């Protein structure tokens, strides 16, 4: 139903489906909206729980600049971004 509403109303999927939205700002900031919490955090890796799996962000000197119920803003030197589906797939 949400997919249909998204297409019919011409709205982005992140608005209607709670899909994660990842935005890179410059070379040192990443903002992730619609996360469901932090699973792991080190100076070299951040793993966020998202709808349908997890999002792994690799880098160097990673820091959480802001976190709230809607978004996480990370800063550092980013090396990679990887989606991991639900366990068992």
CSV table of N, CA and C in Angstrom, one decimal:
chain,number,residue,atom,x,y,z
A,1,UNK,N,0.8,-1.2,0.0
A,1,UNK,CA,0.0,0.0,0.0
A,1,UNK,C,0.9,1.3,0.0
A,2,UNK,N,1.9,1.2,0.8
A,2,UNK,CA,2.8,2.4,0.9
A,2,UNK,C,3.5,2.6,-0.4
A,3,UNK,N,4.0,1.6,-1.1
A,3,UNK,CA,4.6,1.7,-2.4
A,3,UNK,C,3.6,2.3,-3.4
A,4,UNK,N,2.4,1.9,-3.4
A,4,UNK,CA,1.4,2.4,-4.3
A,4,UNK,C,1.2,3.9,-4.0
A,5,UNK,N,1.0,4.3,-2.7
A,5,UNK,CA,0.8,5.7,-2.3
A,5,UNK,C,2.0,6.5,-2.8
A,6,UNK,N,3.2,6.0,-2.6
A,6,UNK,CA,4.4,6.7,-3.0
A,6,UNK,C,4.4,7.0,-4.5
A,7,UNK,N,4.1,6.1,-5.3
A,7,UNK,CA,4.0,6.3,-6.8
A,7,UNK,C,2.9,7.2,-7.1
A,8,UNK,N,1.7,6.9,-6.6
A,8,UNK,CA,0.5,7.7,-7.0
A,8,UNK,C,0.6,9.1,-6.6
A,9,UNK,N,1.1,9.4,-5.4
A,9,UNK,CA,1.3,10.8,-4.9
A,9,UNK,C,2.6,11.4,-5.3
A,10,UNK,N,3.4,10.7,-6.1
A,10,UNK,CA,4.7,11.2,-6.5
A,10,UNK,C,5.6,11.7,-5.4
A,11,UNK,N,5.6,10.8,-4.3
A,11,UNK,CA,6.4,11.1,-3.1
A,11,UNK,C,7.6,10.2,-3.1
A,12,UNK,N,8.7,10.7,-2.5
A,12,UNK,CA,9.9,9.8,-2.4
A,12,UNK,C,9.6,8.7,-1.4
A,13,UNK,N,10.3,7.5,-1.7
A,13,UNK,CA,10.1,6.3,-0.9
A,13,UNK,C,10.5,6.5,0.6
A,14,UNK,N,11.5,7.4,0.8
A,14,UNK,CA,12.0,7.6,2.2
A,14,UNK,C,10.9,8.3,3.1
A,15,UNK,N,10.0,9.0,2.4
A,15,UNK,CA,8.9,9.6,3.2
A,15,UNK,C,7.8,8.6,3.5
A,16,UNK,N,7.4,7.8,2.5
A,16,UNK,CA,6.2,6.9,2.7
A,16,UNK,C,6.6,5.6,3.3
A,17,UNK,N,7.8,5.1,3.1
A,17,UNK,CA,8.2,3.7,3.5
A,17,UNK,C,9.2,3.7,4.6
A,18,UNK,N,9.5,4.8,5.2
A,18,UNK,CA,10.5,4.8,6.2
A,18,UNK,C,11.8,4.3,5.7
A,19,UNK,N,12.1,4.4,4.4
A,19,UNK,CA,13.3,3.9,3.9
A,19,UNK,C,14.5,4.8,4.3
A,20,UNK,N,15.7,4.3,4.5
A,20,UNK,CA,16.8,5.1,4.9
A,20,UNK,C,17.2,6.1,3.8
A,21,UNK,N,17.6,7.3,4.2
A,21,UNK,CA,18.0,8.3,3.2
A,21,UNK,C,19.5,8.6,3.6
A,22,UNK,N,20.4,8.4,2.7
A,22,UNK,CA,21.8,8.7,3.0
A,22,UNK,C,22.3,9.8,2.2
A,23,UNK,N,22.8,10.8,2.8
A,23,UNK,CA,23.3,12.0,2.1
A,23,UNK,C,24.7,12.3,2.5
A,24,UNK,N,25.6,12.4,1.5
A,24,UNK,CA,27.0,12.8,1.8
A,24,UNK,C,27.1,14.3,1.5
A,25,UNK,N,27.7,15.0,2.5
A,25,UNK,CA,27.8,16.4,2.4
A,25,UNK,C,29.3,16.7,2.3
A,26,UNK,N,29.8,17.1,1.2
A,26,UNK,CA,31.2,17.3,1.0
A,26,UNK,C,31.9,16.0,1.1
A,27,UNK,N,33.2,16.0,1.6
A,27,UNK,CA,33.9,14.7,1.7
A,27,UNK,C,34.1,14.2,3.1
A,28,UNK,N,33.5,14.9,4.1
A,28,UNK,CA,33.7,14.5,5.4
A,28,UNK,C,32.4,14.5,6.3
A,29,UNK,N,31.3,14.5,5.7
A,29,UNK,CA,30.0,14.5,6.5
A,29,UNK,C,29.0,13.5,5.8
A,30,UNK,N,28.4,12.6,6.6
A,30,UNK,CA,27.3,11.8,6.1
A,30,UNK,C,26.1,11.9,7.0
A,31,UNK,N,25.0,12.1,6.4
A,31,UNK,CA,23.7,12.2,7.2
A,31,UNK,C,22.9,11.0,6.8
A,32,UNK,N,22.4,10.3,7.8
A,32,UNK,CA,21.5,9.2,7.6
A,32,UNK,C,20.2,9.4,8.3
A,33,UNK,N,19.1,9.5,7.5
A,33,UNK,CA,17.8,9.7,8.1
A,33,UNK,C,17.0,8.3,8.1
A,34,UNK,N,16.1,8.2,9.0
A,34,UNK,CA,15.2,7.0,9.1
A,34,UNK,C,16.0,5.8,9.6
A,35,UNK,N,17.0,6.0,10.5
A,35,UNK,CA,17.7,4.9,11.1
A,35,UNK,C,16.9,4.4,12.3
A,36,UNK,N,17.3,3.2,12.7
A,36,UNK,CA,16.6,2.6,13.8
A,36,UNK,C,17.6,2.3,15.0
A,37,UNK,N,18.7,3.0,15.0
A,37,UNK,CA,19.6,2.9,16.1
A,37,UNK,C,21.0,2.5,15.7
A,38,UNK,N,22.0,2.7,16.6
A,38,UNK,CA,23.4,2.3,16.3
A,38,UNK,C,23.6,0.9,16.8
A,39,UNK,N,24.2,0.0,16.0
A,39,UNK,CA,24.5,-1.3,16.4
A,39,UNK,C,25.9,-1.4,16.9
A,40,UNK,N,26.8,-0.7,16.2
A,40,UNK,CA,28.2,-0.7,16.5
A,40,UNK,C,28.9,0.7,16.2
A,41,UNK,N,29.8,1.1,17.0
A,41,UNK,CA,30.5,2.3,16.8
A,41,UNK,C,31.9,2.2,17.2
A,42,UNK,N,32.9,2.4,16.3
A,42,UNK,CA,34.3,2.5,16.6
A,42,UNK,C,34.8,3.7,15.8
A,43,UNK,N,36.1,4.1,16.0
A,43,UNK,CA,36.6,5.2,15.3
A,43,UNK,C,36.8,4.8,13.8
A,44,UNK,N,36.6,3.5,13.4
A,44,UNK,CA,36.8,3.1,12.0
A,44,UNK,C,35.5,2.6,11.4
A,45,UNK,N,34.5,2.3,12.2
A,45,UNK,CA,33.3,1.8,11.6
A,45,UNK,C,32.0,2.1,12.4
A,46,UNK,N,31.0,2.5,11.7
A,46,UNK,CA,29.7,2.7,12.3
A,46,UNK,C,28.7,1.8,11.6
A,47,UNK,N,27.9,1.0,12.4
A,47,UNK,CA,26.9,0.2,11.8
A,47,UNK,C,25.5,0.7,12.4
A,48,UNK,N,24.6,1.0,11.5
A,48,UNK,CA,23.3,1.5,11.8
A,48,UNK,C,22.3,0.5,11.5
A,49,UNK,N,21.3,0.3,12.3
A,49,UNK,CA,20.2,-0.6,12.0
A,49,UNK,C,19.2,0.3,11.1
A,50,UNK,N,18.8,-0.3,10.0
A,50,UNK,CA,17.8,0.4,9.1
A,50,UNK,C,16.7,-0.6,8.8
A,51,UNK,N,15.7,-0.1,8.2
A,51,UNK,CA,14.6,-1.0,7.7
A,51,UNK,C,15.1,-2.0,6.7
A,52,UNK,N,15.0,-3.2,7.0
A,52,UNK,CA,15.4,-4.3,6.1
A,52,UNK,C,16.9,-4.7,6.2
A,53,UNK,N,17.6,-4.3,7.3
A,53,UNK,CA,19.0,-4.7,7.4
A,53,UNK,C,19.8,-3.7,8.2
A,54,UNK,N,21.0,-3.5,7.7
A,54,UNK,CA,21.9,-2.6,8.4
A,54,UNK,C,22.8,-1.8,7.3
A,55,UNK,N,23.3,-0.7,7.8
A,55,UNK,CA,24.2,0.1,6.9
A,55,UNK,C,25.5,0.2,7.7
A,56,UNK,N,26.6,-0.2,7.0
A,56,UNK,CA,27.9,-0.2,7.6
A,56,UNK,C,28.7,0.9,6.9
A,57,UNK,N,29.3,1.8,7.7
A,57,UNK,CA,30.1,2.9,7.2
A,57,UNK,C,31.5,2.8,7.7
A,58,UNK,N,32.4,2.6,6.8
A,58,UNK,CA,33.8,2.5,7.1
A,58,UNK,C,34.6,3.8,6.9
A,59,UNK,N,35.6,4.0,7.7
A,59,UNK,CA,36.4,5.2,7.6
A,59,UNK,C,37.4,5.4,8.6
A,60,UNK,N,37.9,6.6,8.8
A,60,UNK,CA,38.9,6.9,9.8
A,60,UNK,C,38.5,8.1,10.6
A,61,UNK,N,38.8,8.0,11.9
A,61,UNK,CA,38.5,9.1,12.8
A,61,UNK,C,37.0,9.5,12.8
A,62,UNK,N,36.2,8.5,12.7
A,62,UNK,CA,34.7,8.7,12.7
A,62,UNK,C,34.2,9.3,14.0
A,63,UNK,N,33.3,10.2,13.9
A,63,UNK,CA,32.7,10.8,15.1
A,63,UNK,C,31.2,11.0,14.8
A,64,UNK,N,30.4,10.9,15.9
A,64,UNK,CA,29.0,11.2,15.8
A,64,UNK,C,28.8,12.7,16.1
A,65,UNK,N,28.4,13.5,15.1
A,65,UNK,CA,28.2,14.9,15.4
A,65,UNK,C,26.8,15.2,16.0
A,66,UNK,N,25.8,14.4,15.5
A,66,UNK,CA,24.5,14.6,16.1
A,66,UNK,C,23.7,13.2,15.9
A,67,UNK,N,22.9,12.9,16.9
A,67,UNK,CA,22.1,11.7,16.8
A,67,UNK,C,20.8,12.1,17.5
A,68,UNK,N,19.7,11.8,16.8
A,68,UNK,CA,18.3,11.9,17.4
A,68,UNK,C,17.5,10.8,16.8
A,69,UNK,N,16.2,10.8,17.1
A,69,UNK,CA,15.3,9.8,16.6
A,69,UNK,C,15.2,9.7,15.1
A,70,UNK,N,15.4,10.9,14.4
A,70,UNK,CA,15.2,11.0,13.0
A,70,UNK,C,16.5,10.8,12.2
A,71,UNK,N,17.6,11.2,12.7
A,71,UNK,CA,18.8,11.2,11.9
A,71,UNK,C,20.1,11.0,12.7
A,72,UNK,N,21.2,10.6,12.0
A,72,UNK,CA,22.5,10.5,12.6
A,72,UNK,C,23.4,11.3,11.6
A,73,UNK,N,24.2,12.2,12.1
A,73,UNK,CA,25.2,12.9,11.3
A,73,UNK,C,26.6,12.5,11.8
A,74,UNK,N,27.4,12.0,10.8
A,74,UNK,CA,28.7,11.5,11.1
A,74,UNK,C,29.7,12.3,10.4
A,75,UNK,N,30.9,12.5,11.0
A,75,UNK,CA,32.0,13.2,10.4
A,75,UNK,C,33.2,12.3,10.5
A,76,UNK,N,34.1,12.5,9.5
A,76,UNK,CA,35.4,11.8,9.5
A,76,UNK,C,35.9,11.6,8.1
A,77,UNK,N,36.8,10.7,7.9
A,77,UNK,CA,37.3,10.4,6.5
A,77,UNK,C,36.6,9.1,6.1
A,78,UNK,N,35.7,9.1,5.1
A,78,UNK,CA,34.9,7.9,4.8
A,78,UNK,C,35.6,7.1,3.7
A,79,UNK,N,35.6,5.8,3.8
A,79,UNK,CA,36.2,4.9,2.9
A,79,UNK,C,35.2,4.0,2.2
A,80,UNK,N,34.1,3.8,2.8
A,80,UNK,CA,33.1,2.9,2.2
A,80,UNK,C,31.8,2.9,2.9
A,81,UNK,N,30.8,2.5,2.1
A,81,UNK,CA,29.4,2.4,2.6
A,81,UNK,C,28.8,1.1,2.1
A,82,UNK,N,28.3,0.3,3.0
A,82,UNK,CA,27.8,-1.1,2.6
A,82,UNK,C,26.4,-1.4,3.2
A,83,UNK,N,25.5,-1.9,2.4
A,83,UNK,CA,24.2,-2.3,2.9
A,83,UNK,C,24.3,-3.8,3.2
A,84,UNK,N,23.8,-4.2,4.3
A,84,UNK,CA,23.7,-5.7,4.6
A,84,UNK,C,22.3,-6.0,4.9
A,85,UNK,N,21.7,-6.9,4.1
A,85,UNK,CA,20.3,-7.3,4.3
A,85,UNK,C,20.1,-8.0,5.6
A,86,UNK,N,18.9,-8.4,5.8
A,86,UNK,CA,18.5,-9.1,7.0
A,86,UNK,C,19.3,-10.4,7.1
A,87,UNK,N,19.6,-10.8,8.3
A,87,UNK,CA,20.4,-12.1,8.5
A,87,UNK,C,19.6,-13.2,8.0
A,88,UNK,N,20.3,-14.2,7.4
A,88,UNK,CA,19.6,-15.4,6.8
A,88,UNK,C,19.4,-15.3,5.4
A,89,UNK,N,19.8,-14.1,4.8
A,89,UNK,CA,19.6,-14.0,3.3
A,89,UNK,C,20.9,-14.3,2.6
